[in-house]
Coordinates of C-alpha atoms in Angstrom, one line a residue:
M90 CA 23.7 -8.1 10.4
A91 CA 21.7 -9.1 7.3
L92 CA 20.5 -12.4 9.1
R93 CA 17.1 -11.6 9.5
S94 CA 14.2 -13.8 7.9
R95 CA 13.5 -12.4 4.2
T96 CA 10.5 -14.4 3.3
H97 CA 8.5 -12.9 0.0
I98 CA 5.2 -10.8 0.8
N99 CA 2.8 -11.7 -2.3
A100 CA 0.0 -9.2 -1.2
F101 CA -0.2 -6.1 -3.2
C102 CA -1.8 -3.0 -1.5
A103 CA -5.6 -3.2 -2.8
A104 CA -5.4 0.4 -3.6
L105 CA -2.7 -0.2 -6.3
M106 CA -4.6 -2.8 -8.0
A107 CA -7.8 -0.8 -8.6
T108 CA -8.4 2.8 -7.7
L109 CA -6.4 5.7 -7.1
V110 CA -7.4 6.1 -3.7
L111 CA -5.0 8.3 -1.7
T112 CA -4.6 6.6 1.8
A113 CA -1.3 4.8 2.8
C114 CA -0.8 1.1 2.3
S115 CA -0.8 -0.7 5.5
P116 CA 3.0 -1.8 6.5
Q117 CA 1.8 -5.6 6.4
D118 CA 0.4 -5.1 3.1
R119 CA 3.1 -3.5 0.6
P120 CA 3.3 -3.3 -3.1
R121 CA 6.1 -4.9 -4.9
L122 CA 7.1 -3.9 -8.4
A123 CA 7.4 -6.1 -11.2
P124 CA 9.9 -6.3 -14.3
S125 CA 8.6 -4.1 -17.2
S126 CA 8.7 -5.8 -20.6
S127 CA 11.8 -3.7 -21.6
A128 CA 14.9 -5.6 -21.9
T129 CA 17.7 -5.1 -19.2
L130 CA 20.7 -3.7 -20.4
T131 CA 24.3 -4.9 -18.8
K132 CA 27.6 -3.1 -19.8
A133 CA 31.1 -3.4 -18.5
H134 CA 32.8 0.0 -17.9
P135 CA 36.1 0.9 -16.6
D136 CA 34.8 3.4 -14.2
L137 CA 31.5 3.4 -12.3
I138 CA 32.4 6.6 -10.0
S139 CA 32.8 9.0 -12.7
A140 CA 32.8 7.7 -16.2
G141 CA 36.1 8.0 -16.4
L142 CA 36.0 12.1 -16.3
A143 CA 38.0 12.0 -12.8
L144 CA 37.8 15.1 -10.8
D145 CA 39.3 17.3 -13.4
G146 CA 36.8 16.2 -15.9
L147 CA 34.0 17.0 -13.6
R148 CA 35.2 20.2 -12.8
G149 CA 35.6 20.9 -16.5
S150 CA 32.7 21.7 -18.9
L151 CA 30.1 19.3 -19.8
P152 CA 31.3 16.7 -22.3
S153 CA 30.1 17.1 -25.7
P154 CA 28.8 14.4 -27.8
N155 CA 30.7 13.8 -31.3
E156 CA 27.2 14.0 -32.8
P157 CA 25.3 16.2 -30.7
L158 CA 21.9 15.3 -32.7
S159 CA 22.9 11.1 -31.9
P160 CA 24.6 11.1 -28.8
S161 CA 25.9 7.4 -27.9
A162 CA 24.6 6.1 -24.6
N163 CA 28.1 6.3 -23.4
E164 CA 28.4 9.8 -24.0
L165 CA 24.9 10.5 -22.1
R166 CA 26.2 8.3 -19.2
E167 CA 29.2 10.8 -19.2
M168 CA 26.9 14.0 -19.3
A169 CA 24.7 12.6 -16.3
F170 CA 27.7 11.9 -14.1
H171 CA 29.1 15.2 -14.8
T172 CA 25.5 17.0 -14.3
Q173 CA 25.0 15.2 -11.0
F174 CA 28.4 15.4 -9.2
N175 CA 27.8 19.5 -10.5
S176 CA 24.6 19.7 -9.0
L177 CA 25.3 18.0 -5.8
A178 CA 28.9 18.7 -5.0
A179 CA 31.2 21.6 -4.4
L180 CA 33.7 20.3 -6.5
N181 CA 35.8 23.8 -6.8
T182 CA 36.2 24.4 -2.9
E183 CA 38.7 23.4 -0.8
D184 CA 36.7 20.8 1.1
G185 CA 33.8 20.0 -1.1
L186 CA 34.7 16.5 -1.3
G187 CA 36.3 16.0 1.9
A188 CA 39.9 14.1 1.5
M189 CA 38.8 13.5 -2.3
T190 CA 39.0 17.2 -2.9
R191 CA 42.6 16.7 -2.8
Q192 CA 43.2 13.0 -3.5
G193 CA 41.1 12.6 -6.4
L194 CA 38.2 10.4 -6.8
P195 CA 39.1 6.6 -7.0
E196 CA 38.5 4.9 -10.3
V197 CA 36.9 1.4 -10.2
A198 CA 36.0 -0.8 -12.9
G199 CA 32.7 -3.1 -13.2
I200 CA 29.5 -3.7 -14.6
E201 CA 26.1 -1.9 -14.7
I202 CA 22.8 -3.6 -15.1
M203 CA 19.6 -1.2 -15.9
T204 CA 16.3 -2.3 -16.0
L205 CA 12.4 -0.6 -15.5
R206 CA 10.5 -2.0 -12.6
R207 CA 6.7 -1.5 -13.0
L208 CA 4.5 -0.4 -10.1
P209 CA 1.6 -3.1 -9.9
G210 CA -1.8 -1.8 -10.9
Y211 CA -0.1 1.2 -13.1
D212 CA 1.3 1.8 -16.5
H213 CA 4.4 3.6 -15.0
D214 CA 8.0 2.4 -14.4
A215 CA 10.9 3.1 -11.9
R216 CA 14.4 3.0 -13.3
A217 CA 16.7 0.6 -11.4
L218 CA 20.7 0.4 -11.9
L219 CA 23.0 -1.9 -10.2
Q220 CA 26.7 -1.5 -10.3
I221 CA 28.8 -4.4 -9.6
P222 CA 32.5 -3.6 -8.8
E223 CA 35.2 -5.9 -10.4
N224 CA 36.3 -5.9 -6.4
F225 CA 33.0 -7.2 -5.3
R226 CA 33.6 -8.6 -1.8
I227 CA 32.1 -12.1 -2.3
E228 CA 33.5 -13.2 1.2
R229 CA 31.8 -10.4 3.0
P230 CA 29.1 -9.1 0.3
C231 CA 27.5 -5.7 0.8
L232 CA 24.9 -3.7 -1.4
V233 CA 24.2 0.0 -0.9
V234 CA 20.6 1.2 -2.0
A235 CA 20.7 4.7 -3.1
P236 CA 17.4 6.5 -4.5
A237 CA 17.9 9.7 -6.6
S238 CA 17.5 13.0 -4.6
G239 CA 15.1 15.6 -5.9
S240 CA 13.2 14.2 -9.3
R241 CA 16.6 13.1 -10.8
G242 CA 17.3 10.6 -13.1
V243 CA 18.6 7.2 -12.0
Y244 CA 22.3 8.5 -11.6
G245 CA 21.0 11.0 -9.1
A246 CA 22.8 9.3 -5.9
V247 CA 25.9 8.6 -7.5
P248 CA 27.9 11.6 -6.0
L249 CA 26.8 10.3 -2.4
A250 CA 26.8 6.4 -3.2
A251 CA 29.3 5.6 -5.4
P252 CA 32.8 7.4 -4.0
W253 CA 32.1 5.6 -0.7
A254 CA 30.9 1.9 -1.5
L255 CA 32.3 0.7 -4.7
P256 CA 36.1 1.3 -3.4
K257 CA 35.0 -0.9 -0.5
G258 CA 33.7 -3.5 -2.9
C259 CA 30.2 -2.9 -2.3
A260 CA 27.6 -3.1 -5.1
V261 CA 25.1 0.0 -5.4
V262 CA 21.6 -0.4 -6.9
Y263 CA 20.0 3.1 -7.7
S264 CA 16.5 4.0 -8.4
D265 CA 14.9 7.3 -10.1
K266 CA 11.6 6.5 -7.7
A267 CA 9.6 6.5 -10.5
A268 CA 10.5 10.2 -11.3
G269 CA 13.6 10.9 -13.1
T270 CA 14.4 12.5 -16.5
D271 CA 12.4 10.5 -19.2
Y272 CA 10.9 13.4 -20.5
F273 CA 8.2 13.1 -23.2
D274 CA 8.1 16.2 -26.0
H275 CA 5.0 16.3 -27.4
A276 CA 6.1 18.5 -30.4
T277 CA 8.0 15.8 -31.7
E278 CA 6.2 12.9 -30.1
T279 CA 9.7 11.3 -28.4
G280 CA 10.4 9.8 -25.5
V281 CA 13.5 8.2 -23.8
Q282 CA 14.3 4.4 -24.5
L283 CA 16.3 2.4 -21.7
N284 CA 19.7 3.6 -22.5
G285 CA 18.7 7.1 -22.3
Q286 CA 18.7 7.9 -26.1
R287 CA 15.6 9.7 -27.3
V288 CA 13.3 8.0 -30.2
T289 CA 10.0 8.4 -31.3
A290 CA 6.7 6.8 -29.7
G291 CA 5.7 3.8 -30.9
K292 CA 8.9 2.4 -32.6
I293 CA 10.8 1.2 -29.3
E294 CA 9.2 1.1 -25.7
L295 CA 9.5 4.3 -23.7
A296 CA 10.8 4.7 -20.0
F297 CA 7.9 7.1 -19.5
A298 CA 4.8 7.7 -21.9
P299 CA 2.3 9.8 -20.5
A300 CA -1.4 9.8 -21.5
H301 CA -2.0 11.3 -25.1
S302 CA -2.5 14.9 -25.4
S303 CA -4.3 16.7 -28.3
E304 CA -1.5 19.7 -28.1
T305 CA 0.4 20.0 -31.0
A306 CA 2.5 22.8 -29.1
P307 CA 5.9 22.3 -27.7
L308 CA 4.4 20.7 -24.3
V309 CA 7.0 18.9 -22.4
A310 CA 5.7 16.0 -20.1
T311 CA 7.9 14.6 -17.0
G312 CA 7.7 11.3 -15.0
H313 CA 7.4 12.9 -11.6
A314 CA 5.1 15.9 -12.4
H315 CA 2.4 13.9 -15.1
S316 CA 2.4 10.2 -14.3
Q317 CA -0.9 11.0 -13.1
I318 CA 0.1 9.0 -9.9
N319 CA 1.1 10.4 -6.7
V320 CA 4.5 8.8 -6.9
E321 CA 5.9 9.7 -3.7
R322 CA 3.7 7.6 -1.8
F323 CA 5.6 5.0 -3.2
W324 CA 9.2 5.8 -3.0
G325 CA 9.5 3.9 -0.1
D326 CA 8.0 0.6 -1.7
I327 CA 10.2 1.8 -4.9
T328 CA 13.1 1.8 -2.9
L329 CA 12.7 -1.8 -1.2
D330 CA 11.9 -3.1 -5.0
A331 CA 15.1 -1.9 -6.0
A332 CA 17.0 -3.7 -2.8
H333 CA 15.1 -7.0 -3.7
W334 CA 16.1 -6.6 -7.4
G335 CA 19.8 -6.0 -6.7
L336 CA 20.1 -8.8 -4.4
G337 CA 18.4 -11.0 -6.9
Q338 CA 20.8 -10.1 -9.6
L339 CA 23.6 -10.5 -6.8
E340 CA 22.9 -14.2 -6.4
R341 CA 22.3 -15.0 -10.1
R342 CA 25.9 -13.8 -10.8
F343 CA 27.4 -15.0 -7.6
E344 CA 26.5 -18.5 -7.3
G345 CA 25.6 -19.6 -3.7
L346 CA 25.2 -15.9 -2.3
A347 CA 21.9 -16.1 -0.6
P348 CA 20.3 -12.8 -0.1
D349 CA 20.6 -13.0 3.8
R350 CA 24.4 -12.9 3.5
V351 CA 24.7 -9.6 2.1
T352 CA 24.9 -6.4 4.1
V353 CA 22.4 -3.8 2.9
I354 CA 22.7 0.1 3.5
A355 CA 20.3 2.3 2.4
T356 CA 21.2 5.9 2.0
G357 CA 19.9 9.1 0.2
L358 CA 20.0 12.8 0.0
S359 CA 16.9 15.0 0.2
N360 CA 14.0 13.2 -1.6
G361 CA 16.2 10.2 -1.7
G362 CA 16.8 10.7 2.3
N363 CA 13.0 10.5 2.4
A364 CA 12.8 7.4 0.4
V365 CA 15.2 5.3 2.5
L366 CA 13.4 6.5 5.7
Q367 CA 10.1 5.4 3.9
A368 CA 11.7 2.1 3.1
L369 CA 13.0 1.4 6.5
E370 CA 9.3 2.3 8.1
A371 CA 8.1 -0.5 5.4
D372 CA 10.6 -2.7 5.6
Q373 CA 8.6 -6.0 7.4
E374 CA 11.1 -8.3 6.1
G375 CA 14.3 -6.9 7.6
I376 CA 15.9 -6.4 4.1
I377 CA 18.1 -3.4 5.3
D378 CA 20.5 -3.3 8.2
A379 CA 21.5 0.3 8.3
V380 CA 20.2 3.6 6.9
V381 CA 22.1 6.9 6.5
S382 CA 19.4 9.6 5.3
V383 CA 21.1 13.1 4.5
M384 CA 18.9 16.3 4.8
P385 CA 15.5 14.3 4.2
N386 CA 12.5 15.9 2.9
I387 CA 10.5 13.9 5.6
T388 CA 7.2 15.0 7.2
P389 CA 6.0 13.3 10.4
P390 CA 2.6 13.6 11.4
D391 CA 1.4 17.0 12.6
V392 CA 4.4 19.0 10.9
A393 CA 4.1 21.4 8.1
H394 CA 4.5 19.4 4.9
L395 CA 6.9 20.9 2.2
Y396 CA 3.9 21.9 -0.3
E397 CA 2.5 24.0 2.5
Y398 CA 5.7 25.7 3.7
A399 CA 7.0 26.1 0.1
A400 CA 3.4 27.8 -0.6
T401 CA 4.1 30.2 2.6
A402 CA 7.8 31.1 1.7
A403 CA 6.7 31.6 -1.9
L404 CA 4.5 34.3 -1.1
Y405 CA 6.1 35.7 2.1
Q406 CA 10.2 35.6 1.6
P407 CA 10.5 37.9 -1.5
C408 CA 8.7 40.5 0.7
L409 CA 10.9 40.0 3.7
L410 CA 13.6 40.5 1.6
A411 CA 12.9 44.2 1.3
D412 CA 14.2 44.6 4.6
V413 CA 17.7 46.2 3.8
E414 CA 19.3 45.3 7.1
F415 CA 18.0 41.8 6.7
A416 CA 18.8 41.1 3.3
A417 CA 22.6 43.0 3.6
G418 CA 23.4 39.8 5.4
L419 CA 22.3 37.0 3.0
P420 CA 24.3 35.1 0.7
F421 CA 23.4 35.9 -2.9
A422 CA 21.5 39.1 -2.0
N423 CA 21.1 42.0 -4.3
P424 CA 19.0 45.0 -4.7
L425 CA 17.1 44.0 -7.4
L426 CA 15.2 41.3 -4.6
I427 CA 14.8 44.4 -2.4
G428 CA 13.1 46.4 -5.1
A429 CA 11.0 43.3 -5.9
G430 CA 10.3 42.6 -2.5
R431 CA 8.7 45.9 -2.1
I432 CA 6.6 45.1 -4.6
R433 CA 5.4 41.5 -3.1
C434 CA 4.8 43.6 0.2
Q435 CA 2.4 45.5 -1.6
S436 CA 0.7 42.7 -3.6
L437 CA 0.4 40.9 0.0
A438 CA -1.6 43.7 1.3
E439 CA -3.7 44.3 -1.5
A440 CA -4.8 40.8 -1.4
G441 CA -5.7 40.7 2.3
L442 CA -2.7 38.5 3.1
L443 CA -0.7 41.3 5.1
N444 CA -2.1 44.2 7.3
E445 CA 0.2 46.5 6.0
A446 CA 2.9 46.3 3.2
S447 CA 5.8 45.8 5.4
P448 CA 8.8 43.1 5.5
Q449 CA 8.1 43.3 9.1
E450 CA 5.0 41.8 8.9
A451 CA 6.2 39.5 6.5
G452 CA 8.8 37.9 9.0
Q453 CA 5.8 37.9 11.3
V454 CA 3.8 35.4 9.4
L455 CA 6.8 33.3 8.5
N456 CA 8.2 33.0 12.1
E457 CA 4.6 32.2 13.2
F458 CA 4.4 29.6 10.5
G459 CA 7.5 28.0 12.1
F460 CA 10.4 29.2 10.0
D461 CA 13.4 30.0 12.4
Q462 CA 16.4 32.4 11.5
D463 CA 18.7 29.7 10.1
S464 CA 15.9 28.5 7.7
L465 CA 16.1 31.9 6.2
S466 CA 19.6 32.3 5.8
F467 CA 19.7 31.1 2.4
S468 CA 16.2 32.7 1.4
A469 CA 17.7 35.4 -0.9
A470 CA 19.1 32.5 -3.2
I471 CA 15.9 30.2 -3.0
V472 CA 14.2 33.3 -4.0
A473 CA 16.5 34.6 -6.6
L474 CA 16.5 31.3 -8.3
D475 CA 12.7 31.1 -8.2
I476 CA 13.1 27.7 -6.6
W477 CA 9.7 27.9 -4.6
R478 CA 7.4 28.4 -7.6
I479 CA 9.4 25.6 -9.5
V480 CA 9.1 23.3 -6.6
L481 CA 5.1 24.2 -6.3
A482 CA 4.3 23.7 -9.9
N483 CA 6.0 20.3 -10.0
Y484 CA 4.3 19.1 -7.1
A485 CA 0.9 20.5 -7.4
S486 CA 0.4 18.4 -10.5
A487 CA 1.9 15.5 -8.8
Y488 CA 0.0 15.5 -5.8
L489 CA -3.4 16.4 -7.8
M490 CA -2.5 13.6 -10.7
T491 CA -2.9 16.0 -13.4
P492 CA -1.6 15.7 -17.3
A493 CA 0.8 17.8 -18.5
D494 CA -1.8 19.9 -20.5
A495 CA -4.1 20.6 -17.4
M496 CA -1.5 21.3 -14.6
P497 CA -3.0 23.3 -11.7
C498 CA -3.1 27.1 -11.4
G499 CA -2.7 27.1 -15.3
Y500 CA 1.0 26.0 -15.2
R501 CA 2.6 24.3 -18.1
F502 CA 6.2 23.1 -19.3
E503 CA 7.4 23.9 -23.0
A504 CA 10.3 23.8 -24.8
P505 CA 9.5 26.6 -27.8
E506 CA 13.2 27.2 -28.1
A507 CA 15.0 23.8 -26.9
S508 CA 17.2 22.6 -30.1
P509 CA 17.0 19.0 -31.0
A510 CA 20.8 18.7 -29.5
E511 CA 19.2 20.1 -26.3
K512 CA 16.1 17.7 -26.4
Q513 CA 18.9 14.7 -26.9
S514 CA 20.5 15.2 -23.9
W515 CA 17.7 15.7 -21.4
W516 CA 17.8 12.5 -20.0
A517 CA 21.3 13.3 -19.0
T518 CA 21.2 16.7 -18.0
A519 CA 17.9 17.5 -16.8
S520 CA 16.9 17.9 -13.1
G521 CA 13.5 15.8 -13.4
S522 CA 11.9 19.1 -12.2
P523 CA 11.7 21.7 -15.1
P524 CA 12.7 24.3 -15.8
G525 CA 16.0 24.3 -17.5
Q526 CA 17.8 22.7 -20.5
G527 CA 15.5 24.4 -22.8
V528 CA 12.4 23.7 -20.7
V529 CA 10.2 27.0 -19.6
L530 CA 7.9 27.1 -17.0
I531 CA 4.9 28.8 -18.7
D532 CA 2.5 30.6 -16.3
T533 CA -1.0 31.5 -18.0
M534 CA -2.3 33.5 -15.0
M535 CA 0.3 36.1 -15.6
A536 CA -0.9 39.4 -16.2
E537 CA 0.5 41.4 -19.1
N538 CA 2.4 44.3 -17.9
A539 CA 1.7 43.0 -14.0
T540 CA 4.4 44.6 -11.8
D541 CA 4.4 41.3 -9.7
P542 CA 4.0 39.0 -12.3
H543 CA 3.9 35.7 -10.4
F544 CA 2.0 36.7 -7.8
A545 CA -1.5 35.5 -9.2
G546 CA -0.3 31.9 -9.9
L547 CA 1.5 31.9 -6.4
Q548 CA -1.6 32.8 -4.7
C549 CA -3.5 30.3 -6.8
L550 CA -1.0 27.5 -5.7
Y551 CA -0.9 28.8 -1.9
E552 CA -4.8 28.3 -1.4
L553 CA -4.6 24.8 -2.8
K554 CA -2.8 23.8 -0.1
D555 CA -6.1 23.8 2.2
E556 CA -8.1 22.0 -0.5
G557 CA -9.3 18.2 0.6
Q558 CA -7.6 16.4 -2.4
L559 CA -4.2 17.9 -2.0
Q560 CA -4.4 17.4 1.7
E561 CA -5.3 14.0 0.9
A562 CA -2.3 13.6 -1.3
L563 CA 0.0 15.1 1.3
A564 CA -1.2 12.9 3.9
A565 CA -0.5 9.7 1.9
T566 CA 3.2 10.8 1.8
R567 CA 3.5 11.1 5.6
A568 CA 6.1 9.2 7.4
R569 CA 5.1 7.3 10.7
A570 CA 8.4 7.8 12.4
R571 CA 8.4 4.3 13.2
W572 CA 10.0 1.2 12.0
P573 CA 9.7 -2.6 12.5
H574 CA 13.4 -3.3 13.3
D575 CA 16.0 -2.0 15.7
I576 CA 19.1 -1.2 13.3
P577 CA 21.7 1.6 13.1
V578 CA 20.0 4.9 11.7
Y579 CA 21.8 8.2 10.9
I580 CA 20.3 11.1 10.1
V581 CA 22.3 14.2 8.8
H582 CA 20.7 17.9 8.1
G583 CA 22.4 21.1 7.5
Q584 CA 21.3 23.4 10.1
H585 CA 20.9 26.4 7.5
D586 CA 18.8 24.3 4.9
A587 CA 16.7 26.6 3.4
L588 CA 14.7 24.6 1.1
I589 CA 14.0 21.3 3.4
P590 CA 14.6 23.3 7.3
A591 CA 15.3 21.0 9.6
T592 CA 12.5 22.7 11.7
F593 CA 10.0 21.2 9.6
S594 CA 11.8 18.0 8.7
S595 CA 14.6 16.0 10.6
R596 CA 14.1 17.7 14.0
P597 CA 10.4 16.6 14.4
Y598 CA 11.2 13.5 12.8
V599 CA 13.8 12.4 15.1
A600 CA 11.9 13.7 18.1
Q601 CA 8.8 11.6 17.3
A602 CA 11.0 8.6 16.4
R603 CA 12.6 8.8 19.7
A604 CA 9.4 9.4 21.6
N605 CA 8.2 5.9 19.5
G606 CA 11.1 4.0 21.2
M607 CA 13.3 3.9 18.0
S608 CA 16.8 4.4 18.1
V609 CA 18.4 7.3 15.8
E610 CA 21.6 9.2 16.0
Y611 CA 21.1 13.0 14.8
Q612 CA 23.6 15.3 13.6
E613 CA 23.0 19.0 12.5
V614 CA 25.6 20.5 10.9
A615 CA 26.4 23.8 11.4
G616 CA 27.1 26.3 8.1
A617 CA 25.5 23.4 6.1
Q618 CA 22.7 24.1 3.7
H619 CA 20.8 22.2 1.1
F620 CA 22.8 23.3 -2.1
D621 CA 26.4 22.2 -1.7
A622 CA 26.7 23.5 -5.5
F623 CA 26.2 26.9 -4.0
L624 CA 29.4 26.8 -2.4
N625 CA 31.2 26.9 -5.9
V626 CA 30.0 30.2 -6.9
L627 CA 29.4 32.1 -3.2
P628 CA 31.9 35.2 -3.2
G629 CA 34.2 36.1 -0.6
D630 CA 35.6 34.3 2.5
H631 CA 32.9 32.5 4.2
D632 CA 32.1 29.6 6.8
W633 CA 29.6 27.7 5.0
A634 CA 30.0 23.8 4.9
P635 CA 29.5 20.9 2.3
I636 CA 26.9 18.7 3.6
L637 CA 28.1 15.8 1.1
P638 CA 31.5 14.9 3.2
Q639 CA 29.1 14.5 6.1
G640 CA 27.0 11.8 4.4
W641 CA 30.2 10.1 4.0
T642 CA 31.3 10.1 7.7
A643 CA 27.7 9.0 8.5
L644 CA 28.4 6.0 6.4
D645 CA 31.3 5.5 8.1
R646 CA 29.6 5.3 11.3
A647 CA 27.2 2.9 10.1
W648 CA 29.6 0.7 8.4
S649 CA 31.8 0.5 11.8
A650 CA 28.3 -0.1 13.7
L651 CA 27.6 -3.0 11.2
Q652 CA 31.3 -4.4 11.5
A653 CA 31.2 -4.7 15.3
E654 CA 27.8 -6.6 15.3
A655 CA 29.0 -8.7 13.0
R656 CA 32.0 -9.3 15.3
D657 CA 29.6 -9.9 18.2

């Protein structure tokens, strides 16, 4: 446990220093981030787990700033905690937080240290945030590394990491993976400074400042979609850098605390689960002592990538929902989806993508692609919420490295009716993947009075998946399913995950890792799917299960394994 050699690796990946070559860095030559010129913020807080809101406050309405047009940093922090818990947890169910559903969330005081870390060779930063609890266990020090899920901001892994780690006296270091919620508003020429407050560009250093646009319309740029970097290929390196930075901060604050004395556990959900596995694969120094990855968006070799199966699902799943018998048994199914599904079947047939306009043939296409019945269980919810189109528009821009005014297939993010108060709160309340919070997804390919208005844009995104530049981008994000050190690794996935189906991610990754001689424990949770928050509003009695408590159980298992190793 934490006794491996941790010599510094100074060599950067050559591609980082020169061109945007879309090939992965070799495991021996990883990039290391550097401090940005921004100042580091350090502040004490009475509660690091829920920002003082406690369970009742998290279940209540979003906190309102005293001055909505100029919220304080503390108010934005409260809003961010409320947003993350309500986005990632089934707060209003009987077991959404496991035992804490009844006992309440603990309250742990401590300090937070926030900084920006720059990708070498690029004018783009990742946020890092370290929480050090007052009860930090200097005699048996531990650090949990928790990259954000999705494209979320730096607090995006708090619901997974904080309630488990902080009461144990472990510090936690978070990262937004160079994605995050530092939205830039071209209409007002404003961005986000380190403390989350919105400021005019040029006055204070911004956490994200995109390339200049000549647009004067209400255009919005985000770090994930519009950094003009395929940031996903660096998520493992950014996660390792957050661990290095966190260990360095602990060494400075606790004199004599050498980094190799600190037990390091990396954990993440979804895209965060991807990041911790990619970090593990890149961890030549042995920084990480255990990994817990929950429903990771991970793609091993020779398996369909998220973009590929999302593009297929976006076209064909709506047609599948025209099957009344099939749709009737799905959560959130409704007659509107059935009617829209019939229209989609017709669009597919007219485009030559189906031989006949039937949901049965659409189902056959999905089945042959690799979707199983479990991965379609929540397809009505995914389609109703337009999640596939949102994923594709954001990721196509990220993979093809396009600016906000030149996204693929004519998409763009605008905020024509967002109020000034909404814009001030974007950093705290946005998901990092528009639309939402007053930001809308504009589809310029949408034909006026079209019966299937999104079809043309989706077909364009679908056809992109076979183009060389996008395939190169996808290849640069693929995992190897092999890591350099034998440590406890736990992967947990929902059997009914409809967004990141286990059949395209955890199952083949675990199989390939084991074939490569890696040791990994895998649990697939019956009744669990990707969005615990769905359970808050799912009507009627049901047997669907939350995934978040299963992540904590896996962390308990990792902790026990490390404690046993220490005793040996």
